[in-house]
CSV table of C-alpha atoms in Angstrom, one decimal:
chain,number,residue,atom,x,y,z
A,8,MET,CA,-15.7,-1.4,-47.4
A,9,ALA,CA,-19.4,-1.4,-45.8
A,10,ASN,CA,-19.1,-5.3,-46.0
A,11,GLN,CA,-15.6,-5.8,-44.9
A,12,VAL,CA,-17.0,-3.8,-41.5
A,13,ALA,CA,-20.0,-6.8,-41.0
A,14,ASN,CA,-17.4,-9.3,-42.0
A,15,ALA,CA,-15.0,-8.0,-39.4
A,16,ALA,CA,-14.5,-10.9,-36.6
A,17,PRO,CA,-15.8,-9.5,-33.1
A,18,ALA,CA,-13.9,-8.3,-30.9
A,19,ALA,CA,-12.3,-11.1,-28.7
A,20,VAL,CA,-13.8,-10.9,-25.2
A,21,ASP,CA,-10.8,-12.1,-22.1
A,22,PRO,CA,-12.4,-14.9,-19.8
A,23,MET,CA,-10.0,-13.0,-16.9
A,24,SER,CA,-12.4,-10.1,-17.5
A,25,ASP,CA,-15.5,-12.5,-16.3
A,26,PRO,CA,-15.2,-13.1,-11.7
A,27,PHE,CA,-16.8,-16.8,-11.9
A,28,TYR,CA,-13.7,-17.6,-14.9
A,29,LEU,CA,-12.2,-19.9,-13.8
A,30,HIS,CA,-9.6,-21.3,-15.8
A,31,GLY,CA,-8.4,-25.3,-16.4
A,32,SER,CA,-5.2,-25.3,-14.0
A,33,GLU,CA,-6.2,-23.5,-10.9
A,34,HIS,CA,-7.2,-26.3,-8.6
A,35,PRO,CA,-8.7,-26.7,-4.4
A,36,GLY,CA,-3.9,-27.6,-4.0
A,37,LEU,CA,-3.6,-24.8,-5.3
A,38,GLN,CA,-0.7,-23.1,-3.4
A,39,LEU,CA,-0.6,-19.4,-3.6
A,40,VAL,CA,1.7,-17.7,-1.8
A,41,ALA,CA,4.8,-19.4,-1.1
A,42,GLU,CA,5.1,-17.5,2.9
A,43,LYS,CA,2.9,-19.4,5.0
A,44,LEU,CA,1.2,-16.7,6.7
A,45,THR,CA,2.1,-18.0,11.5
A,46,PRO,CA,1.1,-15.1,14.0
A,47,THR,CA,4.3,-12.7,13.7
A,48,ASN,CA,3.7,-12.3,9.1
A,49,TYR,CA,0.0,-11.5,9.2
A,50,ASN,CA,1.2,-7.3,7.8
A,51,ASP,CA,3.2,-9.2,5.0
A,52,TRP,CA,1.1,-12.7,4.1
A,53,SER,CA,-1.8,-10.5,3.7
A,54,LYS,CA,-0.6,-8.5,1.1
A,55,ALA,CA,1.1,-11.5,-0.9
A,56,VAL,CA,-2.2,-13.6,-1.1
A,57,HIS,CA,-4.0,-10.0,-1.7
A,58,ASN,CA,-1.7,-9.5,-4.8
A,59,ALA,CA,-2.2,-13.3,-5.9
A,60,LEU,CA,-6.4,-13.2,-5.9
A,61,GLY,CA,-6.0,-10.0,-7.8
A,62,ALA,CA,-4.5,-11.3,-10.6
A,63,LYS,CA,-7.1,-13.5,-10.9
A,64,ASN,CA,-10.3,-11.3,-10.2
A,65,LYS,CA,-11.0,-13.2,-7.3
A,66,LEU,CA,-10.9,-10.1,-4.6
A,67,GLY,CA,-14.0,-9.1,-4.3
A,68,PHE,CA,-14.5,-13.2,-2.8
A,69,VAL,CA,-12.1,-11.6,-0.2
A,70,ASP,CA,-13.6,-8.3,0.4
A,71,GLY,CA,-17.9,-8.9,0.0
A,72,SER,CA,-18.6,-6.5,-2.6
A,73,ILE,CA,-19.3,-10.5,-4.7
A,74,PRO,CA,-21.8,-11.3,-2.1
A,75,ASP,CA,-24.0,-15.1,-2.2
A,76,PRO,CA,-26.9,-14.7,-5.0
A,77,GLY,CA,-28.9,-16.6,-3.8
A,78,GLN,CA,-30.1,-19.8,-4.3
A,79,GLY,CA,-32.8,-18.5,-7.2
A,80,SER,CA,-29.9,-16.6,-8.8
A,81,PRO,CA,-28.5,-18.2,-12.2
A,82,ASN,CA,-25.4,-17.0,-11.1
A,83,ALA,CA,-25.6,-20.0,-7.4
A,84,TRP,CA,-23.4,-22.3,-8.7
A,85,ALA,CA,-20.7,-20.5,-9.9
A,86,TRP,CA,-20.4,-18.4,-7.7
A,87,ASN,CA,-20.7,-21.4,-4.7
A,88,ARG,CA,-18.0,-22.7,-6.4
A,89,ASN,CA,-15.7,-19.7,-6.8
A,90,ASN,CA,-16.5,-19.2,-3.2
A,91,ILE,CA,-14.6,-22.8,-2.1
A,92,MET,CA,-12.1,-22.3,-4.2
A,93,VAL,CA,-10.9,-19.4,-3.3
A,94,LEU,CA,-11.8,-20.9,0.3
A,95,SER,CA,-9.5,-23.3,-0.5
A,96,TRP,CA,-7.2,-21.7,-1.1
A,97,ILE,CA,-6.7,-19.7,1.6
A,98,GLN,CA,-6.8,-22.9,3.4
A,99,GLN,CA,-3.3,-24.0,1.7
A,100,ALA,CA,-1.6,-20.3,2.0
A,101,VAL,CA,-1.9,-21.0,6.3
A,102,ASP,CA,0.2,-22.9,8.4
A,103,PRO,CA,-1.7,-26.1,9.4
A,104,GLY,CA,-1.7,-24.6,13.7
A,105,ILE,CA,-4.0,-22.0,11.4
A,106,ARG,CA,-5.2,-23.7,9.3
A,107,LYS,CA,-7.9,-25.6,12.0
A,108,THR,CA,-9.4,-22.4,13.1
A,109,ILE,CA,-10.8,-21.8,9.6
A,110,MET,CA,-11.6,-25.4,8.4
A,111,SER,CA,-15.3,-25.1,9.5
A,112,CYS,CA,-15.7,-21.1,7.8
A,113,LYS,CA,-18.9,-21.7,5.1
A,114,THR,CA,-16.9,-18.5,3.0
A,115,VAL,CA,-14.1,-16.8,2.1
A,116,VAL,CA,-15.0,-13.4,4.1
A,117,GLU,CA,-15.5,-15.3,7.0
A,118,ALA,CA,-12.4,-17.0,7.2
A,119,TRP,CA,-11.1,-13.5,5.5
A,120,ARG,CA,-11.8,-11.5,9.0
A,121,SER,CA,-11.8,-14.5,11.7
A,122,LEU,CA,-7.5,-14.1,10.7
A,123,ARG,CA,-7.2,-10.3,10.2
A,124,ASP,CA,-9.0,-10.0,13.5
A,125,ARG,CA,-6.6,-12.3,15.5
A,126,TYR,CA,-3.2,-11.8,13.4
A,127,GLY,CA,-3.5,-8.8,11.7
A,128,GLN,CA,-5.7,-6.0,14.2
A,129,GLY,CA,-5.0,-7.3,17.7
A,130,ASP,CA,-0.9,-6.2,17.3
A,131,MET,CA,-1.6,-3.1,18.9
A,132,VAL,CA,1.5,-2.6,20.0
A,133,ARG,CA,2.7,-2.1,16.5
A,134,ILE,CA,0.3,-0.5,15.6
A,135,ALA,CA,0.7,1.8,18.2
A,136,GLU,CA,4.6,1.8,16.7
A,137,LEU,CA,3.8,2.5,13.8
A,138,ILE,CA,1.5,6.3,14.7
A,139,GLU,CA,4.5,7.3,16.8
A,140,SER,CA,6.6,6.7,13.9
A,141,ILE,CA,4.3,8.5,11.6
A,142,CYS,CA,3.8,11.5,13.7
A,143,ASN,CA,8.2,12.2,14.3
A,144,LEU,CA,9.3,11.3,11.2
A,145,LYS,CA,11.1,14.1,9.7
A,146,GLN,CA,13.4,14.5,6.4
A,147,GLY,CA,16.5,15.6,8.2
A,148,ASN,CA,19.4,14.2,5.8
A,149,GLN,CA,17.2,12.6,3.4
A,150,SER,CA,16.2,12.7,-0.3
A,151,VAL,CA,12.3,14.3,-0.7
A,152,THR,CA,11.8,10.7,-2.3
A,153,GLU,CA,13.9,8.9,0.5
A,154,TYR,CA,11.7,10.7,3.4
A,155,TYR,CA,8.4,10.1,0.3
A,156,GLY,CA,9.0,6.6,0.8
A,157,ASN,CA,9.4,6.4,4.9
A,158,LEU,CA,6.8,7.0,4.4
A,159,ILE,CA,4.5,5.5,2.7
A,160,ALA,CA,6.2,1.9,3.6
A,161,LEU,CA,4.9,3.4,7.5
A,162,ARG,CA,1.4,4.7,5.7
A,163,ASP,CA,0.3,1.6,3.8
A,164,GLU,CA,1.6,-0.9,7.0
A,165,LEU,CA,-0.7,1.1,9.7
A,166,ASP,CA,-3.3,1.1,6.9
A,167,ASN,CA,-3.3,-3.1,6.6
A,168,TYR,CA,-3.6,-3.2,10.1
A,169,GLN,CA,-6.4,-0.7,10.1
A,170,PRO,CA,-8.2,-1.4,6.5
A,171,LEU,CA,-11.7,0.6,5.8
A,172,GLU,CA,-14.6,-2.0,5.4
A,173,PRO,CA,-15.7,-2.7,2.5
A,174,CYS,CA,-19.9,0.0,2.5
A,175,ALA,CA,-22.9,-1.9,3.8
A,176,CYS,CA,-25.0,1.1,2.6
A,177,THR,CA,-28.3,-1.0,0.4
A,178,THR,CA,-28.7,2.2,-1.7
A,179,THR,CA,-25.3,3.7,-3.5
A,180,SER,CA,-22.3,1.0,-3.6
A,181,HIS,CA,-19.3,0.8,-1.7
A,182,THR,CA,-16.8,2.5,-3.9
A,183,THR,CA,-19.4,5.9,-4.3
A,184,CYS,CA,-20.8,5.4,-0.9
A,185,ARG,CA,-19.9,9.0,0.7
A,186,ALA,CA,-19.3,8.9,3.8
A,187,MET,CA,-17.3,6.6,3.1
A,188,LEU,CA,-15.1,8.4,0.5
A,189,LEU,CA,-15.1,11.2,3.1
A,190,VAL,CA,-13.6,9.0,5.9
A,191,GLN,CA,-10.9,8.2,3.2
A,192,THR,CA,-10.3,12.0,1.8
A,193,TYR,CA,-9.8,12.8,5.9
A,194,ARG,CA,-6.9,9.8,6.0
A,195,ASP,CA,-5.1,11.3,3.5
A,196,THR,CA,-5.7,14.5,4.0
A,197,ASN,CA,-3.8,13.7,7.3
A,198,TYR,CA,-0.6,11.6,5.5
A,199,VAL,CA,-0.2,14.6,3.0
A,200,ILE,CA,0.2,17.1,6.5
A,201,GLN,CA,2.5,14.1,7.8
A,202,PHE,CA,4.1,14.8,4.7
A,203,LEU,CA,4.8,18.4,4.4
A,204,ARG,CA,4.7,18.6,8.7
A,205,GLY,CA,8.4,16.6,7.8
A,206,LEU,CA,10.4,18.5,5.1
A,207,ASN,CA,13.2,20.9,6.6
A,208,ASP,CA,13.0,24.4,6.4
A,209,ASN,CA,13.9,25.1,3.4
A,210,PHE,CA,10.6,23.6,1.6
A,211,SER,CA,9.1,26.1,3.9
A,212,GLY,CA,7.8,28.7,1.4
A,213,VAL,CA,6.4,25.9,-1.3
A,214,ARG,CA,5.0,24.4,1.7
A,215,SER,CA,2.9,27.3,2.3
A,216,GLN,CA,1.9,27.6,-1.2
A,217,VAL,CA,0.3,24.6,-1.2
A,218,LEU,CA,-0.9,24.8,2.6
A,219,PHE,CA,-3.0,27.7,1.7
A,220,GLY,CA,-4.2,26.2,-2.2
A,221,GLU,CA,-7.6,26.3,-2.2
A,222,ALA,CA,-7.9,22.6,-2.7
A,223,LEU,CA,-5.0,20.3,-0.7
A,224,PRO,CA,-3.5,18.0,-3.7
A,225,SER,CA,-3.1,13.7,-3.3
A,226,ILE,CA,-0.1,13.0,-1.7
A,227,ASP,CA,1.3,12.5,-4.5
A,228,ARG,CA,1.1,15.3,-6.1
A,229,VAL,CA,2.7,17.1,-3.6
A,230,PHE,CA,6.0,14.9,-4.4
A,231,GLN,CA,5.9,15.7,-6.8
A,232,ARG,CA,5.9,19.6,-6.2
A,233,MET,CA,8.4,19.3,-3.6
A,234,LEU,CA,10.4,17.4,-5.8
A,235,GLN,CA,10.6,19.9,-8.5
A,236,HIS,CA,11.1,22.7,-5.4
A,237,GLU,CA,15.0,19.7,-4.7
A,238,ARG,CA,15.7,19.7,-8.6
A,239,GLN,CA,15.9,23.3,-8.6
A,240,GLN,CA,17.2,24.7,-5.7
A,241,TYR,CA,20.2,21.1,-5.5
A,242,GLY,CA,19.8,20.7,-9.1
A,243,THR,CA,19.9,16.5,-10.1
A,244,GLN,CA,22.0,15.7,-7.2
A,245,PRO,CA,19.2,14.8,-3.9
A,246,ALA,CA,20.2,18.1,-1.2
A,247,LYS,CA,21.7,14.7,1.2
A,248,ASN,CA,24.7,14.1,-1.0
A,249,LEU,CA,25.7,17.4,-0.7
A,250,ALA,CA,25.3,18.1,2.4
A,251,THR,CA,26.9,14.5,3.3
A,252,GLU,CA,29.7,16.0,0.8
A,253,GLY,CA,30.2,19.1,2.2
A,254,MET,CA,30.7,18.1,5.7
A,255,ALA,CA,32.6,15.3,3.9
A,256,PHE,CA,34.6,17.9,2.4
A,257,ALA,CA,35.1,20.6,6.7
A,258,ALA,CA,35.9,17.4,7.4
A,259,GLN,CA,39.1,16.7,5.5
A,260,GLY,CA,40.0,20.2,5.2
A,261,ASN,CA,41.0,20.2,9.3
A,262,ASN,CA,42.5,16.8,8.4
A,263,ASN,CA,44.6,18.2,6.5
A,264,TYR,CA,44.9,21.7,8.6
A,265,GLN,CA,46.0,18.8,11.7
A,266,GLY,CA,48.5,16.6,10.1
A,267,ARG,CA,50.2,19.9,9.0
A,268,ARG,CA,53.8,20.2,11.3
A,269,PRO,CA,54.3,23.5,13.0
A,270,ARG,CA,56.9,26.0,10.8
A,271,PRO,CA,60.0,26.2,12.8
A,272,PHE,CA,60.8,29.5,14.2
A,273,CYS,CA,64.2,31.4,15.8
A,274,THR,CA,64.2,32.1,19.6
């Protein structure tokens, strides 16, 4: 048994886990996303690029979490090669007119911030619309699932326009910085409260239980709880469908009544 363990092959290491790894098929002219950046599609474009680079384990070159190690570092050559490669991919992913404006950028971080500042954060009208839509969003005739989905869609678009910058602390990682975690907690709490405020009155009891609890759960946990409450009230059929059927039945009854001919009577 000991010989079998000693002779066992070592576990395979996935090269993709190394952010400096580049596959042989990857080249500077690679088309990263199907739709190129235009002055009006930054939100969808940035999400697509974010997903594509995340799949390639290259997001650290965009958000700055993989900084330039410096010329004296053993990783300097690998970092420069990856920086040039990812920068080329982004240049290929924008319209020719926009590409001219980032050709002088030396790093991916510089190019990405330039594009975001011009086409992302600059749309203050859209940001104002999103904030107003989130504040005014109500469940109404929607099921809990539909209402939650609409809120999350608005939240994600607003967060894309107003992203949280990576922490620049020199004493801690940007993933563990207490200040950044606190900012994210405040943001998440606001969305949970907005979700609860927009629910219909028949959720008032369970809503109060959540709000007056010791710790406010995440928005996903709150959604799960409200979904269970909806199922307890209406079964597997969403409340919206039951209400719709009730109104349709009432309307049908009125039509049947109006369609009856009056009975003849003697005079």
